[in-house]
Short mmCIF file of C-alpha atoms and ligand atoms in Angstrom, two decimals:
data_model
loop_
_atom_site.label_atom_id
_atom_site.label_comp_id
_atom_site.label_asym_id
_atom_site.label_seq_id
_atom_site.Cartn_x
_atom_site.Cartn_y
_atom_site.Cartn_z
CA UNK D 1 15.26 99.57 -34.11
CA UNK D 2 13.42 101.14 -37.02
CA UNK D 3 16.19 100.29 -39.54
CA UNK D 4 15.11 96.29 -40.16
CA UNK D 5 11.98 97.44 -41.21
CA UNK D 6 13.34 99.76 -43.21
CA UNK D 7 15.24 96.86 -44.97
CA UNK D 8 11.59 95.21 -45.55
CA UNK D 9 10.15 97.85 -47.21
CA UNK D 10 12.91 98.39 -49.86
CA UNK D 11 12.61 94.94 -50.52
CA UNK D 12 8.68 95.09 -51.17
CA UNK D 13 9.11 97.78 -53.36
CA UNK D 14 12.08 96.55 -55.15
CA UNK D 15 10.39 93.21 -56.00
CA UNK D 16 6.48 93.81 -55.88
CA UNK D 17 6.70 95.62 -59.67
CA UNK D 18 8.65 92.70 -60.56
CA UNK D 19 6.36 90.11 -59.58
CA UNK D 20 3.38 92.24 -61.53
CA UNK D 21 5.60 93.21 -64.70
CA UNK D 22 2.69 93.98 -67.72
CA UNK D 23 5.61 96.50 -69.54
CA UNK D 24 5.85 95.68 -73.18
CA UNK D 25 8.59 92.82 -74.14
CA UNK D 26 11.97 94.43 -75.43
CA UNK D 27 12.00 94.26 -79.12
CA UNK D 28 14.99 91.75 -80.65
CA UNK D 29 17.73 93.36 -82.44
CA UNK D 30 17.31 93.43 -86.10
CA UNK D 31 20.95 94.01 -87.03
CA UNK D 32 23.03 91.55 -85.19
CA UNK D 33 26.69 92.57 -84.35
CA UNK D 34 29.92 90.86 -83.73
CA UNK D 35 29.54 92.79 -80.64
CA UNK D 36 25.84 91.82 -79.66
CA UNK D 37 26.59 88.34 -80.08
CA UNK D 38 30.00 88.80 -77.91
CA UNK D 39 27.62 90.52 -75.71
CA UNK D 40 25.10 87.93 -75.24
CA UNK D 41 27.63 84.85 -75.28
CA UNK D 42 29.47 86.54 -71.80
CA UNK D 43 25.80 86.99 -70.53
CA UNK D 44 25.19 83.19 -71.71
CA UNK D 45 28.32 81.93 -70.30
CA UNK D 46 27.40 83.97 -66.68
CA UNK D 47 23.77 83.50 -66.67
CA UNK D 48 22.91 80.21 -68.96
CA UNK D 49 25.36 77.72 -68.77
CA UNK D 50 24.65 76.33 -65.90
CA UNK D 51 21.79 74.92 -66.71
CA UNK D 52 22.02 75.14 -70.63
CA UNK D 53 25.55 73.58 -71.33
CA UNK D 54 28.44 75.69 -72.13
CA UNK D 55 27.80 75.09 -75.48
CA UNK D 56 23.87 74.67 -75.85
CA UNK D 57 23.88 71.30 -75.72
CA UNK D 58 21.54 71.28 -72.34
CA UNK D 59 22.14 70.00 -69.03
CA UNK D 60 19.39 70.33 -66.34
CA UNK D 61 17.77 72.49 -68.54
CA UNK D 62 17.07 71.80 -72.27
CA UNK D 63 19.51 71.95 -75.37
CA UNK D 64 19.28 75.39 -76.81
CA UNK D 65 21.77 74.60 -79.83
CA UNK D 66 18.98 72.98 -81.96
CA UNK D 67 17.02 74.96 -84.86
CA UNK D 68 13.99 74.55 -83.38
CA UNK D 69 12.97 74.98 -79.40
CA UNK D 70 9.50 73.40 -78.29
CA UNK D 71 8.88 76.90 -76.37
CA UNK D 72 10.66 79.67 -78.75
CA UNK D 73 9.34 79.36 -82.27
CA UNK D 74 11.54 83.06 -82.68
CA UNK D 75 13.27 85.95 -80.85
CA UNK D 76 10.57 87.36 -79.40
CA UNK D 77 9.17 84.13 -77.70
CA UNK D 78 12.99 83.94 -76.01
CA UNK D 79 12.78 87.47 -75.02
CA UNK D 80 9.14 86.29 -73.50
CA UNK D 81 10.57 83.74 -71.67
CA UNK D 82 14.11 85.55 -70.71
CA UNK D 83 11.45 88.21 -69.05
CA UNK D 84 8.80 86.06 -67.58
CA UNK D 85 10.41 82.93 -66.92
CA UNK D 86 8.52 79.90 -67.48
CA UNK D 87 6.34 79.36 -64.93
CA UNK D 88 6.00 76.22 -62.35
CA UNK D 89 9.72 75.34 -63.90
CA UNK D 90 13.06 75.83 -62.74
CA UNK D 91 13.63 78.70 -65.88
CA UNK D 92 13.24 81.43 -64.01
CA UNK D 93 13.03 85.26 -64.99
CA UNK D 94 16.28 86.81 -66.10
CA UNK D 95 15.95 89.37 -63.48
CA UNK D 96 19.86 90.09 -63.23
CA UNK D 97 20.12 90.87 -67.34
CA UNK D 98 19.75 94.53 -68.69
CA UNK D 99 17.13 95.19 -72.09
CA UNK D 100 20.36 95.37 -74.08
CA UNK D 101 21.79 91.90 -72.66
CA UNK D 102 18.05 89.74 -73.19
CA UNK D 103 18.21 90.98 -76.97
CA UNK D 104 21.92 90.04 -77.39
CA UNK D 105 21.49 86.92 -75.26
CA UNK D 106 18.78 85.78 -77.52
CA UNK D 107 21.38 86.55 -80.68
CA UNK D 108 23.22 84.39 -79.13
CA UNK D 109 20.74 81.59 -78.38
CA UNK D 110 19.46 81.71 -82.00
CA UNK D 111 23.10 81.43 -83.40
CA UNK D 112 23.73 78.00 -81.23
CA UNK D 113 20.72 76.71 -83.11
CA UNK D 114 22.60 77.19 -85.99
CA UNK D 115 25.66 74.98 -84.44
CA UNK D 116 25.68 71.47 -86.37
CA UNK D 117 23.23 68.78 -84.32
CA UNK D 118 25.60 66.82 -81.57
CA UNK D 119 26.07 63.45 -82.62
CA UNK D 120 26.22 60.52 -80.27
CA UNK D 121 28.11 57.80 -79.63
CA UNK D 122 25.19 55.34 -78.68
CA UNK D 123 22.30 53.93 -80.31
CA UNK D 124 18.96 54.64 -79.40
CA UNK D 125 17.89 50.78 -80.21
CA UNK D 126 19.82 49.13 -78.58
CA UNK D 127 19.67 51.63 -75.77
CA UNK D 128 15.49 50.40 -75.93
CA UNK D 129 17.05 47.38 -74.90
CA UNK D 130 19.09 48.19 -72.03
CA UNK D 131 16.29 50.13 -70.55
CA UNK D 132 14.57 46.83 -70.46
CA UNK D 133 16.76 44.94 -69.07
CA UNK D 134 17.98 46.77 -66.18
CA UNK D 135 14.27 46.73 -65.43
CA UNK D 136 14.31 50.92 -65.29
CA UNK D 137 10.56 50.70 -65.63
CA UNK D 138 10.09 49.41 -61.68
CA UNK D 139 10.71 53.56 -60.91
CA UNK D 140 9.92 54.98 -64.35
CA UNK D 141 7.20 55.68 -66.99
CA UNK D 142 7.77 56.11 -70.80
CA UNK D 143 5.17 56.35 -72.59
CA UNK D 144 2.56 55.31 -69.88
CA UNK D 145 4.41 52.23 -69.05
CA UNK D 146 5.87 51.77 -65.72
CA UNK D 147 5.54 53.21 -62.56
CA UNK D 148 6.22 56.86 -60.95
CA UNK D 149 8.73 56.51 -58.62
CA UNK D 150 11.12 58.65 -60.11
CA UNK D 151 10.43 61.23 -62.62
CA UNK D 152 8.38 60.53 -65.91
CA UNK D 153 10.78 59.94 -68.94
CA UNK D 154 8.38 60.12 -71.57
CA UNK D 155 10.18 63.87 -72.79
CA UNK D 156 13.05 63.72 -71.05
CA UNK D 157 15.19 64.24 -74.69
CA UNK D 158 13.13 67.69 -74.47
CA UNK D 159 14.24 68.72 -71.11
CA UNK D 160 17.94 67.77 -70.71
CA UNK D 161 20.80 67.12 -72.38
CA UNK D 162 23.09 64.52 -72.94
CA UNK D 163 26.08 65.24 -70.12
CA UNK D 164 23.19 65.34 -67.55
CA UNK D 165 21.30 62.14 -68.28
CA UNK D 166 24.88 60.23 -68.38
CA UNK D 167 25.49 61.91 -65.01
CA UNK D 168 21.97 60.84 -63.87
CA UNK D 169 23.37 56.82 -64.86
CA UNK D 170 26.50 57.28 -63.38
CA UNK D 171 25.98 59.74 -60.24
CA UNK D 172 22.55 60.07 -59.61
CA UNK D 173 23.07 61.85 -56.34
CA UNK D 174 24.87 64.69 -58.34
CA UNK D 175 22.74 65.16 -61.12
CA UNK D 176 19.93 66.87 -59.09
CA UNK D 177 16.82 67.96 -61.20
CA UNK D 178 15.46 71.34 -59.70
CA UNK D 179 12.06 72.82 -59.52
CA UNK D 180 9.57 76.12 -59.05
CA UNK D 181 8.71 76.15 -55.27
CA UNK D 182 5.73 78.23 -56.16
CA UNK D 183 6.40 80.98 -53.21
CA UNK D 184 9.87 81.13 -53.65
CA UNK D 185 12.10 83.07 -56.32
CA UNK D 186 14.67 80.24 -56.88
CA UNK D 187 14.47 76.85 -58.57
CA UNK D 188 15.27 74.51 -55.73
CA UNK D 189 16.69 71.09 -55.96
CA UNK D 190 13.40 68.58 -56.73
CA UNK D 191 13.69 64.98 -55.28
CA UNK D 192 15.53 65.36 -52.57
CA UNK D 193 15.84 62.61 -49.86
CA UNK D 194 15.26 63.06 -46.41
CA UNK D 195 15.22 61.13 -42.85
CA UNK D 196 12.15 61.88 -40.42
CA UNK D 197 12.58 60.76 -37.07
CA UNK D 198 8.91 60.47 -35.41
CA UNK D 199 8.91 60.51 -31.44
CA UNK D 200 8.24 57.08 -30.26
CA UNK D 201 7.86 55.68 -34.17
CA UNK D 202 10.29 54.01 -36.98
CA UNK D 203 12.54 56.41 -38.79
CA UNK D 204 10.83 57.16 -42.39
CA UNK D 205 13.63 58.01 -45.26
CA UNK D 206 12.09 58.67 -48.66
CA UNK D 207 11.57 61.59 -51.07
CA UNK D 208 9.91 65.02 -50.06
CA UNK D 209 6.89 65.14 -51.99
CA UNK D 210 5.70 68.42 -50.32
CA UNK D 211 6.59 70.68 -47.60
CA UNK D 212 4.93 73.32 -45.66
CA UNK D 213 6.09 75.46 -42.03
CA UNK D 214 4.12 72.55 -40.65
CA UNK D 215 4.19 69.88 -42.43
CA UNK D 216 6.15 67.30 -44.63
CA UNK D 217 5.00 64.54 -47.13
CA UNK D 218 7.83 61.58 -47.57
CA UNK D 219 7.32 59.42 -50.12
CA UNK D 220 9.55 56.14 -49.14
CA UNK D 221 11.34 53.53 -51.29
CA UNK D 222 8.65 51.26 -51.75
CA UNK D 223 6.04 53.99 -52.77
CA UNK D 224 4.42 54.64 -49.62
CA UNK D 225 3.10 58.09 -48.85
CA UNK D 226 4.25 59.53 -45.22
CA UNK D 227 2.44 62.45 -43.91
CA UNK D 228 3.72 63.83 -40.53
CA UNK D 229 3.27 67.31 -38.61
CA UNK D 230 6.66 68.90 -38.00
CA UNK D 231 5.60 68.99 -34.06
CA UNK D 232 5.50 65.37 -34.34
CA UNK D 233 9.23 64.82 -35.52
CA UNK D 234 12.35 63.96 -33.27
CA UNK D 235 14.59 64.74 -36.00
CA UNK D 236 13.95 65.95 -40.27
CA UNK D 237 17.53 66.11 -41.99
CA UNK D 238 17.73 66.14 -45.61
CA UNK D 239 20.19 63.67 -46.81
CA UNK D 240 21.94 66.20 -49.86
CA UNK D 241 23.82 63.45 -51.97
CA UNK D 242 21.50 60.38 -51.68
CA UNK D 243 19.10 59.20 -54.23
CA UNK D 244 17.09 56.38 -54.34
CA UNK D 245 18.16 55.73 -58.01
CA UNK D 246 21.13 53.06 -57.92
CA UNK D 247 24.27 54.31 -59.92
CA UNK D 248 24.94 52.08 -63.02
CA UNK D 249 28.46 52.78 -63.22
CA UNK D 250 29.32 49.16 -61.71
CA UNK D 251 26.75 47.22 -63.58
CA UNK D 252 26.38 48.95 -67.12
CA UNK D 253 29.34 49.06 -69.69
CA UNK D 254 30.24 52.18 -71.26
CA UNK D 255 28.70 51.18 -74.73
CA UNK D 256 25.44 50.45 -72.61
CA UNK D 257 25.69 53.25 -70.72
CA UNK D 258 26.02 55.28 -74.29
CA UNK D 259 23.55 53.03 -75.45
CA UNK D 260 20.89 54.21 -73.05
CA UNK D 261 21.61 58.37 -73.73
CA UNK D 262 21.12 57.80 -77.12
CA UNK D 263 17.91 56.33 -76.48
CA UNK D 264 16.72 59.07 -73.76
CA UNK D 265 17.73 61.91 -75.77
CA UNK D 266 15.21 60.86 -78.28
CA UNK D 267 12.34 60.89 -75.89
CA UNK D 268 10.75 64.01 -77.49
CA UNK D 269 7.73 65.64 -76.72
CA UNK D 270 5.34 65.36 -79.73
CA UNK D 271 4.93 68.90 -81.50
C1 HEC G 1 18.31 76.88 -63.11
C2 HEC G 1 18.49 76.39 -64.46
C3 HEC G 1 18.29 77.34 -65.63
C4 HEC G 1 18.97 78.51 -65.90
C5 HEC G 1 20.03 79.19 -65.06
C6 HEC G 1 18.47 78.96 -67.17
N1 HEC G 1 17.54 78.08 -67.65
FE1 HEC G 1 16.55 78.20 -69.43
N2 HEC G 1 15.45 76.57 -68.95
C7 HEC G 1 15.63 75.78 -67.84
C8 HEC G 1 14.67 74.70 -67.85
C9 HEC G 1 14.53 73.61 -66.80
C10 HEC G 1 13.90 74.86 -69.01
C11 HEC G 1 12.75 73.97 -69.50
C12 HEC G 1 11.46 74.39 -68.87
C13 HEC G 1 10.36 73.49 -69.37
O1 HEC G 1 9.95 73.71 -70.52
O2 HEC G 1 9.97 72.58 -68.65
C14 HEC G 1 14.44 76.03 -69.69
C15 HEC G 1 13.96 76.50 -70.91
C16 HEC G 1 14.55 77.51 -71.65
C17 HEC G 1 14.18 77.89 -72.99
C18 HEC G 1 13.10 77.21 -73.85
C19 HEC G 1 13.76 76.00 -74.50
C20 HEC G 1 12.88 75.22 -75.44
O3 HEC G 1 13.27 74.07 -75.77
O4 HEC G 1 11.84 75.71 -75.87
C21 HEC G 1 15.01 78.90 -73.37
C22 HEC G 1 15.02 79.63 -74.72
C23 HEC G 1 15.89 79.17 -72.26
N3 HEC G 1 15.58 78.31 -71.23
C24 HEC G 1 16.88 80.14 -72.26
C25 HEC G 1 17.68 80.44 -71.16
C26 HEC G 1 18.66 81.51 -71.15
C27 HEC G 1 18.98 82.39 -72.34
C28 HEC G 1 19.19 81.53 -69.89
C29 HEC G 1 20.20 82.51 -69.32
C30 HEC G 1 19.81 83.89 -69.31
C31 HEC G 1 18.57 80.44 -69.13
N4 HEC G 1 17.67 79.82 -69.94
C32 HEC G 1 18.90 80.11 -67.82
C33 HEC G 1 16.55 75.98 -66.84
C34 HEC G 1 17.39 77.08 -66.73
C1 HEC G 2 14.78 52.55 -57.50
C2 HEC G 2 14.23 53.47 -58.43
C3 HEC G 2 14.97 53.83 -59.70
C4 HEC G 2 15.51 52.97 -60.65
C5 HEC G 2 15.57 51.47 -60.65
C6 HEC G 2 15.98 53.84 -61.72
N1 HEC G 2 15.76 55.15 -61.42
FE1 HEC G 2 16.22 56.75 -62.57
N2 HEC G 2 15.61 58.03 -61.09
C7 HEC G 2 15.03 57.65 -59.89
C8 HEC G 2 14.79 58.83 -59.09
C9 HEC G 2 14.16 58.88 -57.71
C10 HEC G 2 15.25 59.94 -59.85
C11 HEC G 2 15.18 61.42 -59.47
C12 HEC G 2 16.53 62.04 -59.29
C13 HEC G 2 17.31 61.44 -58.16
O1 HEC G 2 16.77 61.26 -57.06
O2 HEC G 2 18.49 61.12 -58.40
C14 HEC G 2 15.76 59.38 -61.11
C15 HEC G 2 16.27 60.15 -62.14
C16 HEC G 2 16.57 59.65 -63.39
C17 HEC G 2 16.92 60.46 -64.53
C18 HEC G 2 16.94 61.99 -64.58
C19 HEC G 2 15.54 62.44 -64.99
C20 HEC G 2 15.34 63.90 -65.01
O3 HEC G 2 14.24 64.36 -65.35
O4 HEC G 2 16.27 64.64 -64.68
C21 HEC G 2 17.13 59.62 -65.58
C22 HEC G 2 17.51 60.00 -67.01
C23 HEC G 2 16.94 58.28 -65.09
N3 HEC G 2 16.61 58.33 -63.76
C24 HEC G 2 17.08 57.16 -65.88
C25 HEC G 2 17.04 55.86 -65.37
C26 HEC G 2 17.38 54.68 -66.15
C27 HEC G 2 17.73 54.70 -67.62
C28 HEC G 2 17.27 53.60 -65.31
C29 HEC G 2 17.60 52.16 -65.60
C30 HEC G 2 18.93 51.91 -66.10
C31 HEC G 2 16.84 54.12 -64.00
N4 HEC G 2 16.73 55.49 -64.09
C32 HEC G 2 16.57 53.37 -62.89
C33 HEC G 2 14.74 56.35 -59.51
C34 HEC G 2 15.15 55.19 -60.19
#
């Protein structure tokens, strides 16, 4: 059975000069073609979208159609980015794309910043006041005010767009933010619920904080912090399309619901 280990090695070698990449940064194109930016919108469209919006205008990830991006003052800082990812984020390394496609992809990128801004329906306001009154502060902080149970809002305009924050109203259990898992390659879903059983002790469901071979950390609905050793545990089952954030669809009108993205998307980090 020498053939596994075989398998093992290839891997190592395909991924260890990867991981250590200090080659120089391909250079951006300086004469843009129909073609490049054809090019780099199939690549966007494959690779982006996803997480970027079909047309730029963000999702999990931030809007790229906007003239100015927090982390890419110009090409070169995409390219950076495309190559190296951005660490501890779910924007990971654009390990699948060719030299040719980062350069074209970035055309593209720059062109969507060109796109008009996306106007929306709500108003930001009045929105203020929403967020007030359905009390969204008891799980989240803008600003500094609030509390932590759910993630901070204070930038949130900066890191998603509009379709994914109405989603996040409306369906929170769909709209699932991801994460880095530091020793992993792949962004993987943050926030996610699960259900620990302890042998001879009251079933625990809450958020996984942290998770090791050994151990988990559950963080349950009324804030409290759950530690437990694996060997401990009955039963650990994630719980894939629950989330401890109530869906507004019921109690929120459409205008509010408008209302309140209008308001989020213009939680911007200061520059
Ligand atoms: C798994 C989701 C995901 C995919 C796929 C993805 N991104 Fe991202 N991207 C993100 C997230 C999340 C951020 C924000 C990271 C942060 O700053 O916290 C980001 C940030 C960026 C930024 C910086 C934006 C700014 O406002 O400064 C650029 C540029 C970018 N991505 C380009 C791309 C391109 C081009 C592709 C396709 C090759 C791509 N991304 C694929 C999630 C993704
Ligand atoms: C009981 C706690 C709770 C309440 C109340 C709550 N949320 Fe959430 N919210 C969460 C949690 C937890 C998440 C993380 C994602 C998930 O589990 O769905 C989240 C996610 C979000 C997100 C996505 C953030 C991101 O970075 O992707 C937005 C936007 C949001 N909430 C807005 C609101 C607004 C606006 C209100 C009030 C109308 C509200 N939430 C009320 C717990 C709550």
């Amino acid at each position: 059975m020498m053939w596994p280990r075989l398998i093992v090695a290839a891997f190592c070698l395909t991924w260890l000069p990867v991981a250590s990449a200090q080659v120089p940064l391909p250079k951006p194109l300086t004469r843009v073609t129909a073609a490049d930016l054809e090019g780099g919108a199939k690549a966007y469209t494959t690779y982006c979208a996803r997480c970027h919006g079909l047309d730029g205008s963000g999702g999990m990830g931030p809007p790229l159609a906007r003239p100015r991006l927090r982390r890419a003052a110009d090409d070169t800082a995409i390219i950076d980015i495309l190559v190296n990812g951005i660490p501890g984020t779910a924007m990971m390394a654009a390990w699948s794309l060719s030299e040719r496609e980062i350069t074209q992809v970035t055309s593209y990128v720059r062109s969507l910043g060109r796109r008009p801004a996306e106007a929306l329906p709500g108003d930001p306001a009045r929105g203020h006041a929403v967020y007030a009154r359905a009390a969204c502060a008891t799980c989240h902080i803008v600003g500094g005010d609030g509390s932590g149970l759910g993630p901070d809002l204070t930038d949130v305009g900066t890191r998603r767009g509009s379709a994914f924050l109405r989603e996040s109203l409306l369906d929170p259990g769909a709209a699932r933010p991801e994460r880095a898992v530091p020793y992993e390659p792949y962004a993987y879903p943050a926030y996610v619920i699960v259900r620990a059983q302890p042998r001879g002790g009251a079933e625990v469901t809450g958020v996984r904080v942290n998770e090791d071979t050994f151990t988990i950390q559950i963080r349950d609905q009324q804030g409290r912090l759950h530690s437990f050793r694996k060997a401990d545990l009955q039963r650990l089952q994630p719980v894939p399309e629950m989330s401890l954030m109530p869906s507004y669809r019921d109690t929120l009108n459409r205008a509010e619901i408008n209302d309140l993205v209008a308001y989020l998307m213009m939680r911007r980090a200061a520059r």
